[in-house]
């Protein structure tokens, strides 16, 4: 049977990227197996664990459920793109490290991307009218946001602390 290839173009970690994909290819597979970006982790492959979280146009998605063809024209950010061009860690990564929120690390890139998505969400949608400030999420809102990201090691407290620190400091 002939499998049709689809030509897609998207911005990946700030770089224009073009390739041909099959209609059924997931973004997770394309990132890891075609583009060699192994920081995005394959966990359940069913949208349950969040290990595969990346940002599409700044919002977190499970890349195991996201078809690569749908990335056409979008901006995709993976954990490899979170670090700044000068080599500095993103504040999200720094906060995870400083709060001791990393143990085995399998969930960490997904957690970092989900937390970055929360920062984006608040910066874009929760601006206090008439100011440049934005409202901060409560601890319960942070917990709810991260519900789709599972961690078998940390008990979550330090991960939530890491996210909360970003909004409180
Ligand atoms: S691997 Fe995608 S949600 Fe688990
Ligand atoms: S640090 Fe091991 S799964 Fe989260």
mmCIF file of C-alpha atoms in Angstrom, residues 23-91:
data_model
loop_
_atom_site.group_PDB
_atom_site.id
_atom_site.type_symbol
_atom_site.label_atom_id
_atom_site.label_comp_id
_atom_site.label_asym_id
_atom_site.label_seq_id
_atom_site.Cartn_x
_atom_site.Cartn_y
_atom_site.Cartn_z
ATOM 1 C CA UNK A 23 -0.329 11.260 8.071
ATOM 2 C CA UNK A 24 -0.155 8.937 11.087
ATOM 3 C CA UNK A 25 3.245 10.089 12.416
ATOM 4 C CA UNK A 26 3.030 11.611 15.858
ATOM 5 C CA UNK A 27 5.021 14.705 16.698
ATOM 6 C CA UNK A 28 6.751 12.692 19.451
ATOM 7 C CA UNK A 29 8.057 10.149 16.937
ATOM 8 C CA UNK A 30 9.177 12.819 14.509
ATOM 9 C CA UNK A 31 10.981 14.811 17.201
ATOM 10 C CA UNK A 32 12.797 11.834 18.658
ATOM 11 C CA UNK A 33 13.398 9.557 15.675
ATOM 12 C CA UNK A 34 13.689 11.962 12.760
ATOM 13 C CA UNK A 35 15.049 15.102 14.387
ATOM 14 C CA UNK A 36 17.081 13.405 17.141
ATOM 15 C CA UNK A 37 15.609 15.544 19.907
ATOM 16 C CA UNK A 38 15.592 12.930 22.646
ATOM 17 C CA UNK A 39 14.760 15.295 25.502
ATOM 18 C CA UNK A 40 11.040 14.788 24.887
ATOM 19 C CA UNK A 41 10.311 11.517 26.661
ATOM 20 C CA UNK A 42 8.097 8.659 25.511
ATOM 21 C CA UNK A 43 6.065 7.375 28.446
ATOM 22 C CA UNK A 44 2.575 5.943 28.082
ATOM 23 C CA UNK A 45 1.946 6.966 24.432
ATOM 24 C CA UNK A 46 -1.695 7.446 25.471
ATOM 25 C CA UNK A 47 -1.895 11.013 26.735
ATOM 26 C CA UNK A 48 -1.825 9.934 30.375
ATOM 27 C CA UNK A 49 1.640 10.751 31.739
ATOM 28 C CA UNK A 50 2.727 14.095 30.241
ATOM 29 C CA UNK A 51 6.357 12.979 29.782
ATOM 30 C CA UNK A 52 6.110 13.925 26.105
ATOM 31 C CA UNK A 53 4.870 17.499 26.682
ATOM 32 C CA UNK A 54 6.044 20.153 24.228
ATOM 33 C CA UNK A 55 4.750 23.640 23.488
ATOM 34 C CA UNK A 56 2.779 24.411 20.346
ATOM 35 C CA UNK A 57 2.490 28.167 19.890
ATOM 36 C CA UNK A 58 3.356 28.470 23.576
ATOM 37 C CA UNK A 59 0.725 26.059 24.916
ATOM 38 C CA UNK A 60 1.511 22.574 26.255
ATOM 39 C CA UNK A 61 0.382 19.506 24.320
ATOM 40 C CA UNK A 62 1.051 15.789 24.606
ATOM 41 C CA UNK A 63 3.214 15.170 21.571
ATOM 42 C CA UNK A 64 2.333 11.442 21.626
ATOM 43 C CA UNK A 65 -1.224 12.337 20.631
ATOM 44 C CA UNK A 66 -0.417 15.271 18.348
ATOM 45 C CA UNK A 67 -0.064 14.428 14.689
ATOM 46 C CA UNK A 68 3.057 15.886 13.131
ATOM 47 C CA UNK A 69 1.077 17.138 10.108
ATOM 48 C CA UNK A 70 -0.783 19.460 12.450
ATOM 49 C CA UNK A 71 2.482 21.193 13.355
ATOM 50 C CA UNK A 72 2.556 22.711 9.879
ATOM 51 C CA UNK A 73 2.848 26.495 10.228
ATOM 52 C CA UNK A 74 3.169 26.336 14.009
ATOM 53 C CA UNK A 75 5.880 27.152 16.495
ATOM 54 C CA UNK A 76 7.088 24.067 18.351
ATOM 55 C CA UNK A 77 9.266 24.291 21.453
ATOM 56 C CA UNK A 78 10.901 21.287 23.081
ATOM 57 C CA UNK A 79 13.031 21.078 26.202
ATOM 58 C CA UNK A 80 16.102 21.613 23.987
ATOM 59 C CA UNK A 81 14.696 25.019 23.047
ATOM 60 C CA UNK A 82 13.980 26.170 26.580
ATOM 61 C CA UNK A 83 17.591 26.956 27.389
ATOM 62 C CA UNK A 84 18.515 30.470 26.243
ATOM 63 C CA UNK A 85 20.836 31.082 23.278
ATOM 64 C CA UNK A 86 23.621 32.257 25.614
ATOM 65 C CA UNK A 87 23.517 28.887 27.383
ATOM 66 C CA UNK A 88 21.616 30.153 30.428
ATOM 67 C CA UNK A 89 18.897 27.905 31.767
ATOM 68 C CA UNK A 90 15.346 29.146 31.526
ATOM 69 C CA UNK A 91 13.980 30.312 34.918
#
